[in-house]
Amino acid sequence: MEHLKDPNAVISECYRLLKEDGLIVILVQNIRSFEFKLGKENWFHLDLPFHLFQFTEEGMVRVLQKKGFKIRKVKRFHLEYSPFGWLQTLLNLSKIQFNLFYDLLKSGSLKKNKKGKINLKGVLATLLLLPIYFPLALLFSALEPIIFKRGGIIQIYASKETI
């Protein structure tokens, strides 16, 4: 949804195509999360300029209901995205190199900086911080939905009602 030029049109089209009693599952980042409040421009899920839209749980629920969907369930934790989002945000806040760990995992190799060099100090700092930040990321991603009723990721299950 965050990568689309017109998410509203896509939601309308999903409603049109979905069978009666069909289910749609939407997973998006949540700009009202504590993770965002802490990370701000360092928030992993902000992902500018690739994320054209930022969402809130309330806004996404409202759009889905306006399009005719009935909200079945909202989850504020996703095993793949929530802990990693916190982890990379914490690393980004350390000002090592933005999304260095993510880039390493995604590409399987180290990217060179503008000067054509690999940031070995950044890699070393990341490796040293992982044993500290990983447990914190697990803890924060598990507790944020419980304490704040929010999460960096929202997963909404909505159905097309039978008339």
Tab-separated table of C-alpha atoms in Angstrom:
chain	number	residue	atom	x	y	z
A	1	MET	CA	0.000	0.000	0.000
A	2	GLU	CA	2.766	2.420	0.912
A	3	HIS	CA	4.404	1.969	-2.498
A	4	LEU	CA	1.246	2.664	-4.509
A	5	LYS	CA	0.415	5.996	-6.132
A	6	ASP	CA	-3.290	5.627	-5.289
A	7	PRO	CA	-3.931	3.251	-2.364
A	8	ASN	CA	-7.603	4.307	-2.195
A	9	ALA	CA	-8.198	3.171	-5.771
A	10	VAL	CA	-6.493	-0.152	-5.047
A	11	ILE	CA	-8.653	-0.705	-1.949
A	12	SER	CA	-11.772	0.065	-4.006
A	13	GLU	CA	-10.662	-2.394	-6.672
A	14	CYS	CA	-9.954	-5.043	-4.032
A	15	TYR	CA	-13.472	-4.576	-2.695
A	16	ARG	CA	-14.910	-4.923	-6.199
A	17	LEU	CA	-12.931	-8.100	-6.935
A	18	LEU	CA	-13.369	-9.759	-3.547
A	19	LYS	CA	-16.079	-12.399	-3.258
A	20	GLU	CA	-18.835	-11.981	-0.684
A	21	ASP	CA	-17.472	-12.939	2.744
A	22	GLY	CA	-13.976	-12.721	1.234
A	23	LEU	CA	-11.095	-11.539	3.396
A	24	ILE	CA	-8.429	-8.945	2.680
A	25	VAL	CA	-5.271	-8.675	4.783
A	26	ILE	CA	-3.330	-5.418	4.694
A	27	LEU	CA	0.032	-4.953	6.389
A	28	VAL	CA	1.468	-1.432	6.566
A	29	GLN	CA	3.828	0.622	8.697
A	30	ASN	CA	2.325	2.771	11.478
A	31	ILE	CA	3.527	6.370	11.682
A	32	ARG	CA	1.903	6.724	15.131
A	33	SER	CA	4.038	3.996	16.664
A	34	PHE	CA	6.399	4.553	19.558
A	35	GLU	CA	9.055	3.135	17.252
A	36	PHE	CA	8.518	6.107	14.910
A	37	LYS	CA	8.336	8.607	17.785
A	38	LEU	CA	11.742	7.414	18.972
A	39	GLY	CA	13.342	6.934	15.560
A	40	LYS	CA	11.839	9.855	13.605
A	41	GLU	CA	13.872	10.204	10.386
A	42	ASN	CA	15.902	7.152	11.486
A	43	TRP	CA	12.808	4.918	11.598
A	44	PHE	CA	13.471	1.896	9.404
A	45	HIS	CA	9.899	1.686	8.089
A	46	LEU	CA	9.825	5.341	6.974
A	47	ASP	CA	11.830	4.246	3.912
A	48	LEU	CA	11.713	7.473	1.921
A	49	PRO	CA	11.423	7.975	-1.024
A	50	PHE	CA	10.114	4.447	-1.646
A	51	HIS	CA	7.184	4.714	0.757
A	52	LEU	CA	4.892	7.231	-0.892
A	53	PHE	CA	2.358	7.090	1.945
A	54	GLN	CA	2.546	6.692	5.709
A	55	PHE	CA	-0.369	5.143	7.579
A	56	THR	CA	-2.001	5.110	10.980
A	57	GLU	CA	-4.175	2.338	12.326
A	58	GLU	CA	-7.119	4.698	12.728
A	59	GLY	CA	-6.754	6.077	9.205
A	60	MET	CA	-6.451	2.669	7.556
A	61	VAL	CA	-9.455	1.313	9.476
A	62	ARG	CA	-11.495	4.382	8.494
A	63	VAL	CA	-10.597	4.018	4.795
A	64	LEU	CA	-11.462	0.317	4.770
A	65	GLN	CA	-14.796	0.911	6.504
A	66	LYS	CA	-15.635	3.770	4.147
A	67	LYS	CA	-15.001	1.436	1.199
A	68	GLY	CA	-17.466	-1.084	2.679
A	69	PHE	CA	-15.180	-3.481	4.529
A	70	LYS	CA	-15.886	-4.808	8.011
A	71	ILE	CA	-12.815	-4.918	10.253
A	72	ARG	CA	-12.339	-8.431	11.640
A	73	LYS	CA	-9.028	-8.153	13.448
A	74	VAL	CA	-6.107	-5.772	13.912
A	75	LYS	CA	-2.657	-7.045	14.866
A	76	ARG	CA	0.108	-4.724	15.950
A	77	PHE	CA	2.955	-7.219	15.815
A	78	HIS	CA	4.441	-9.122	12.900
A	79	LEU	CA	7.217	-11.620	13.595
A	80	GLU	CA	9.267	-10.690	10.537
A	81	TYR	CA	8.828	-6.915	10.436
A	82	SER	CA	8.316	-5.771	14.033
A	83	PRO	CA	11.535	-6.956	15.744
A	84	PHE	CA	13.658	-6.165	12.696
A	85	GLY	CA	12.110	-2.706	12.379
A	86	TRP	CA	13.064	-1.944	15.961
A	87	LEU	CA	16.538	-3.430	15.514
A	88	GLN	CA	17.375	-1.413	12.407
A	89	THR	CA	15.856	1.745	13.911
A	90	LEU	CA	18.060	1.369	17.004
A	91	LEU	CA	21.101	0.827	14.785
A	92	ASN	CA	20.141	3.873	12.689
A	93	LEU	CA	19.877	5.958	15.863
A	94	SER	CA	23.479	4.965	16.618
A	95	LYS	CA	24.495	6.970	13.521
A	96	ILE	CA	26.743	4.226	12.190
A	97	GLN	CA	25.464	4.117	8.614
A	98	PHE	CA	21.798	4.336	7.710
A	99	ASN	CA	20.271	0.861	7.173
A	100	LEU	CA	23.713	-0.769	7.035
A	101	PHE	CA	22.545	-4.041	8.600
A	102	TYR	CA	19.480	-4.227	6.333
A	103	ASP	CA	21.589	-3.532	3.246
A	104	LEU	CA	24.045	-6.236	4.277
A	105	LEU	CA	21.274	-8.803	4.793
A	106	LYS	CA	19.441	-7.816	1.613
A	107	SER	CA	22.391	-7.815	-0.762
A	108	GLY	CA	24.615	-10.343	0.994
A	109	SER	CA	27.572	-8.044	0.477
A	110	LEU	CA	28.872	-4.749	1.743
A	111	LYS	CA	28.058	-1.617	-0.221
A	112	LYS	CA	30.737	0.915	-0.915
A	113	ASN	CA	30.224	4.494	0.186
A	114	LYS	CA	30.497	7.565	-2.057
A	115	LYS	CA	34.276	7.429	-1.779
A	116	GLY	CA	34.302	3.826	-3.037
A	117	LYS	CA	35.215	2.362	0.342
A	118	ILE	CA	33.492	-0.206	2.534
A	119	ASN	CA	32.515	1.091	5.969
A	120	LEU	CA	34.404	-1.519	8.006
A	121	LYS	CA	34.088	0.543	11.207
A	122	GLY	CA	30.324	0.633	10.666
A	123	VAL	CA	30.181	-3.124	10.140
A	124	LEU	CA	32.247	-3.725	13.276
A	125	ALA	CA	30.114	-1.300	15.321
A	126	THR	CA	26.956	-3.007	14.045
A	127	LEU	CA	28.279	-6.440	15.014
A	128	LEU	CA	29.199	-5.163	18.478
A	129	LEU	CA	25.780	-3.562	18.997
A	130	LEU	CA	23.714	-6.526	17.759
A	131	PRO	CA	23.957	-8.509	21.034
A	132	ILE	CA	22.650	-5.446	22.891
A	133	TYR	CA	20.066	-4.184	20.415
A	134	PHE	CA	18.584	-7.524	19.332
A	135	PRO	CA	17.118	-8.408	22.765
A	136	LEU	CA	15.915	-4.806	23.126
A	137	ALA	CA	14.252	-4.992	19.704
A	138	LEU	CA	12.455	-8.201	20.685
A	139	LEU	CA	11.352	-6.685	23.975
A	140	PHE	CA	10.204	-3.358	22.501
A	141	SER	CA	8.340	-4.974	19.604
A	142	ALA	CA	6.530	-7.329	21.994
A	143	LEU	CA	5.708	-4.692	24.628
A	144	GLU	CA	4.726	-1.760	22.395
A	145	PRO	CA	1.415	-3.354	21.313
A	146	ILE	CA	0.609	-4.299	24.908
A	147	ILE	CA	1.556	-1.036	26.629
A	148	PHE	CA	0.788	1.545	23.940
A	149	LYS	CA	-1.789	-0.435	21.882
A	150	ARG	CA	0.354	0.403	18.855
A	151	GLY	CA	3.146	-1.107	16.857
A	152	GLY	CA	5.495	-0.152	14.050
A	153	ILE	CA	3.495	-2.517	11.847
A	154	ILE	CA	-0.270	-2.917	11.633
A	155	GLN	CA	-1.933	-5.906	10.050
A	156	ILE	CA	-5.638	-5.472	9.352
A	157	TYR	CA	-8.020	-8.278	8.457
A	158	ALA	CA	-11.206	-7.012	6.824
A	159	SER	CA	-14.059	-8.770	5.063
A	160	LYS	CA	-16.541	-7.944	2.370
A	161	GLU	CA	-19.926	-8.267	3.985
A	162	THR	CA	-22.723	-10.348	2.546
A	163	ILE	CA	-25.737	-8.145	1.970
